[in-house]
mmCIF file of C-alpha atoms in Angstrom:
data_model
loop_
_atom_site.group_PDB
_atom_site.id
_atom_site.type_symbol
_atom_site.label_atom_id
_atom_site.label_comp_id
_atom_site.label_asym_id
_atom_site.label_seq_id
_atom_site.Cartn_x
_atom_site.Cartn_y
_atom_site.Cartn_z
ATOM 1 C CA GLY D 1 -11.881 1.201 -2.410
ATOM 2 C CA SER D 2 -12.355 3.139 -5.580
ATOM 3 C CA GLY D 3 -9.897 6.002 -5.053
ATOM 4 C CA TRP D 4 -6.154 6.534 -5.017
ATOM 5 C CA ILE D 5 -3.994 6.034 -1.930
ATOM 6 C CA THR D 6 -1.228 8.627 -1.600
ATOM 7 C CA ILE D 7 1.829 7.914 0.535
ATOM 8 C CA LYS D 8 3.823 11.105 0.958
ATOM 9 C CA THR D 9 6.784 12.118 3.087
ATOM 10 C CA ALA D 10 6.133 14.837 5.687
ATOM 11 C CA THR D 11 9.071 17.012 4.587
ATOM 12 C CA SER D 12 9.295 19.599 1.821
ATOM 13 C CA LEU D 13 9.633 18.313 -1.740
ATOM 14 C CA PRO D 14 11.217 19.659 -4.891
ATOM 15 C CA PRO D 15 8.548 21.269 -7.075
ATOM 16 C CA GLU D 16 6.815 19.088 -9.676
ATOM 17 C CA GLY D 17 8.951 18.983 -12.803
ATOM 18 C CA VAL D 18 12.223 19.110 -10.833
ATOM 19 C CA ARG D 19 14.230 15.902 -10.448
ATOM 20 C CA VAL D 20 15.173 14.732 -6.961
ATOM 21 C CA THR D 21 18.807 15.113 -5.887
ATOM 22 C CA PRO D 22 20.512 13.375 -2.960
ATOM 23 C CA SER D 23 20.446 16.651 -1.010
ATOM 24 C CA SER D 24 16.749 17.332 -1.720
ATOM 25 C CA ALA D 25 15.973 13.755 -0.593
ATOM 26 C CA GLY D 26 17.912 14.094 2.662
ATOM 27 C CA ASN D 27 14.809 14.334 4.858
ATOM 28 C CA PHE D 28 12.569 11.972 2.888
ATOM 29 C CA ALA D 29 10.917 9.049 4.633
ATOM 30 C CA LYS D 30 13.079 5.953 4.084
ATOM 31 C CA ILE D 31 12.163 2.378 3.263
ATOM 32 C CA VAL D 32 15.203 0.099 3.502
ATOM 33 C CA THR D 33 15.692 -3.570 2.701
ATOM 34 C CA HIS D 34 18.276 -5.405 4.791
ATOM 35 C CA ASN D 35 18.472 -8.488 2.546
ATOM 36 C CA SER D 36 18.305 -9.531 -1.114
ATOM 37 C CA MET D 37 14.559 -8.875 -1.395
ATOM 38 C CA PRO D 38 12.905 -5.559 -2.345
ATOM 39 C CA ALA D 39 12.281 -2.653 0.000
ATOM 40 C CA LEU D 40 8.897 -2.324 -1.742
ATOM 41 C CA ARG D 41 7.165 -5.160 -3.548
ATOM 42 C CA THR D 42 3.581 -5.260 -4.728
ATOM 43 C CA ALA D 43 1.539 -8.415 -4.727
ATOM 44 C CA THR D 44 0.725 -10.126 -8.005
ATOM 45 C CA SER D 45 -2.845 -8.961 -7.626
ATOM 46 C CA ALA D 46 -5.076 -6.387 -9.260
ATOM 47 C CA SER D 47 -6.035 -5.252 -5.741
ATOM 48 C CA ALA D 48 -2.485 -3.856 -5.240
ATOM 49 C CA SER D 49 -3.308 -0.853 -7.425
ATOM 50 C CA TYR D 50 -3.906 2.919 -7.385
ATOM 51 C CA TYR D 51 -0.996 4.075 -5.253
ATOM 52 C CA ARG D 52 0.935 7.332 -5.598
ATOM 53 C CA ILE D 53 4.169 7.353 -3.606
ATOM 54 C CA VAL D 54 5.732 10.809 -3.250
ATOM 55 C CA GLY D 55 9.029 11.866 -1.695
ATOM 56 C CA VAL D 56 10.302 8.534 -0.394
ATOM 57 C CA GLU D 57 13.850 7.156 -0.418
ATOM 58 C CA PHE D 58 14.144 3.430 -1.192
ATOM 59 C CA ARG D 59 17.493 1.762 -0.606
ATOM 60 C CA SER D 60 19.277 -1.409 0.369
ATOM 61 C CA SER D 61 21.690 -1.974 3.224
ATOM 62 C CA ALA D 62 22.472 -5.549 2.116
ATOM 63 C CA PRO D 63 25.592 -6.619 0.194
ATOM 64 C CA MET D 64 23.328 -7.865 -2.639
ATOM 65 C CA THR D 65 19.723 -7.042 -3.624
ATOM 66 C CA TYR D 66 17.859 -8.255 -6.727
ATOM 67 C CA ALA D 67 15.512 -5.255 -7.069
ATOM 68 C CA ILE D 68 15.096 -2.396 -4.621
ATOM 69 C CA VAL D 69 11.540 -1.676 -5.834
ATOM 70 C CA ASP D 70 9.507 -4.429 -7.501
ATOM 71 C CA LEU D 71 6.130 -3.505 -8.969
ATOM 72 C CA GLY D 72 4.127 -6.389 -10.382
ATOM 73 C CA ASP D 73 4.998 -9.969 -11.210
ATOM 74 C CA TYR D 74 8.739 -10.445 -10.810
ATOM 75 C CA THR D 75 8.430 -14.247 -10.785
ATOM 76 C CA GLU D 76 6.212 -14.458 -13.910
ATOM 77 C CA THR D 77 3.345 -16.382 -12.293
ATOM 78 C CA ALA D 78 0.333 -14.372 -13.511
ATOM 79 C CA SER D 79 -1.559 -16.122 -16.293
ATOM 80 C CA ASP D 80 -3.577 -13.021 -17.236
ATOM 81 C CA PRO D 81 -2.578 -9.318 -17.307
ATOM 82 C CA GLY D 82 -5.703 -8.568 -15.248
ATOM 83 C CA GLN D 83 -4.003 -10.287 -12.309
ATOM 84 C CA LEU D 84 -1.249 -7.656 -12.204
ATOM 85 C CA SER D 85 -1.086 -4.552 -10.057
ATOM 86 C CA SER D 86 -1.695 -1.304 -11.925
ATOM 87 C CA ASP D 87 -1.719 2.465 -11.668
ATOM 88 C CA ILE D 88 1.252 2.940 -9.356
ATOM 89 C CA ILE D 89 3.065 6.271 -9.587
ATOM 90 C CA LEU D 90 6.491 6.884 -8.059
ATOM 91 C CA ASP D 91 6.812 10.669 -7.892
ATOM 92 C CA ARG D 92 10.012 12.411 -6.786
ATOM 93 C CA VAL D 93 11.526 9.327 -5.145
ATOM 94 C CA TRP D 94 15.168 8.266 -4.783
ATOM 95 C CA ILE D 95 15.950 4.586 -5.396
ATOM 96 C CA HIS D 96 19.568 3.644 -4.845
ATOM 97 C CA GLY D 97 22.323 1.384 -3.636
ATOM 98 C CA ASN D 98 25.891 2.448 -2.937
ATOM 99 C CA SER D 99 29.239 1.985 -4.658
ATOM 100 C CA SER D 100 30.167 -1.194 -2.751
ATOM 101 C CA GLN D 101 26.872 -3.082 -3.178
ATOM 102 C CA THR D 102 25.646 -5.500 -5.828
ATOM 103 C CA ILE D 103 22.218 -4.257 -6.916
ATOM 104 C CA GLN D 104 20.772 -5.990 -9.981
ATOM 105 C CA ARG D 105 18.097 -3.373 -10.620
ATOM 106 C CA CYS D 106 16.758 -0.255 -8.984
ATOM 107 C CA LEU D 107 13.184 -0.656 -10.263
ATOM 108 C CA ALA D 108 11.404 -3.653 -11.790
ATOM 109 C CA LEU D 109 8.241 -2.666 -13.676
ATOM 110 C CA ASN D 110 6.198 -5.785 -14.380
ATOM 111 C CA ASN D 111 2.729 -4.377 -13.898
ATOM 112 C CA ARG D 112 0.215 -2.252 -15.796
ATOM 113 C CA ARG D 113 -0.223 1.512 -16.253
ATOM 114 C CA SER D 114 2.480 2.847 -13.951
ATOM 115 C CA GLY D 115 5.114 5.530 -13.941
ATOM 116 C CA ILE D 116 8.182 7.056 -12.394
ATOM 117 C CA ILE D 117 8.429 10.836 -12.526
ATOM 118 C CA ASP D 118 11.044 13.431 -11.448
ATOM 119 C CA SER D 119 12.974 10.743 -9.569
ATOM 120 C CA ARG D 120 16.576 9.608 -9.167
ATOM 121 C CA LEU D 121 17.872 6.057 -9.595
ATOM 122 C CA SER D 122 21.526 5.485 -8.796
ATOM 123 C CA ASP D 123 24.224 2.965 -7.855
ATOM 124 C CA CYS D 124 22.506 -0.122 -9.228
ATOM 125 C CA HIS D 125 25.327 -2.243 -10.650
ATOM 126 C CA ILE D 126 26.919 -5.671 -10.705
ATOM 127 C CA ALA D 127 30.600 -6.285 -11.265
ATOM 128 C CA GLY D 128 30.926 -8.419 -14.398
ATOM 129 C CA GLY D 129 27.155 -8.645 -14.933
ATOM 130 C CA GLU D 130 24.125 -6.845 -16.316
ATOM 131 C CA ALA D 131 22.212 -4.405 -14.127
ATOM 132 C CA GLN D 132 19.407 -1.957 -14.882
ATOM 133 C CA GLY D 133 18.084 1.262 -13.442
ATOM 134 C CA ILE D 134 14.603 0.347 -14.732
ATOM 135 C CA ALA D 135 13.673 -3.020 -16.232
ATOM 136 C CA GLY D 136 10.439 -4.668 -17.279
ATOM 137 C CA TRP D 137 9.985 -7.948 -19.102
ATOM 138 C CA TYR D 138 6.678 -9.589 -18.255
ATOM 139 C CA ALA D 139 3.826 -7.087 -18.335
ATOM 140 C CA PRO D 140 1.981 -4.986 -20.890
ATOM 141 C CA GLY D 141 2.604 -1.522 -19.382
ATOM 142 C CA PRO D 142 2.230 1.182 -20.554
ATOM 143 C CA TYR D 143 4.783 3.039 -18.471
ATOM 144 C CA LYS D 144 5.416 6.739 -18.074
ATOM 145 C CA ILE D 145 9.109 7.408 -17.420
ATOM 146 C CA VAL D 146 9.794 11.137 -17.235
ATOM 147 C CA ASN D 147 12.739 13.272 -16.041
ATOM 148 C CA ASN D 148 14.668 10.606 -14.149
#
């Protein structure tokens, strides 16, 4: 289609401009990965575009996860930026692991024109290695990262 698709939790949300806290996210809809792969991963396709996800908790229950949310081309297979997903907004979401997990990154941004707003990213870490809350390395962006 030509419009945006909004995926929104059915519970109350913090007002726009207010960052999510663990207590304000307590009743959010939850998307959980139980293995090393993402809880949310977009296709490497321009058709995986124009989504606004509001008030959702993304987490892992696995001992190790590479990226909890993966937007775009994590495996670097697109030969043209036009093949990448675009226009994906994460608004007042909570992306997290826990203190005993190995989480390489909370959010991988390898797509076009996307953002994360008023959200919380936490407990993404690797003992003796490099981990990121937000990482992008293969796409042109631009990205809007505000109040996280």
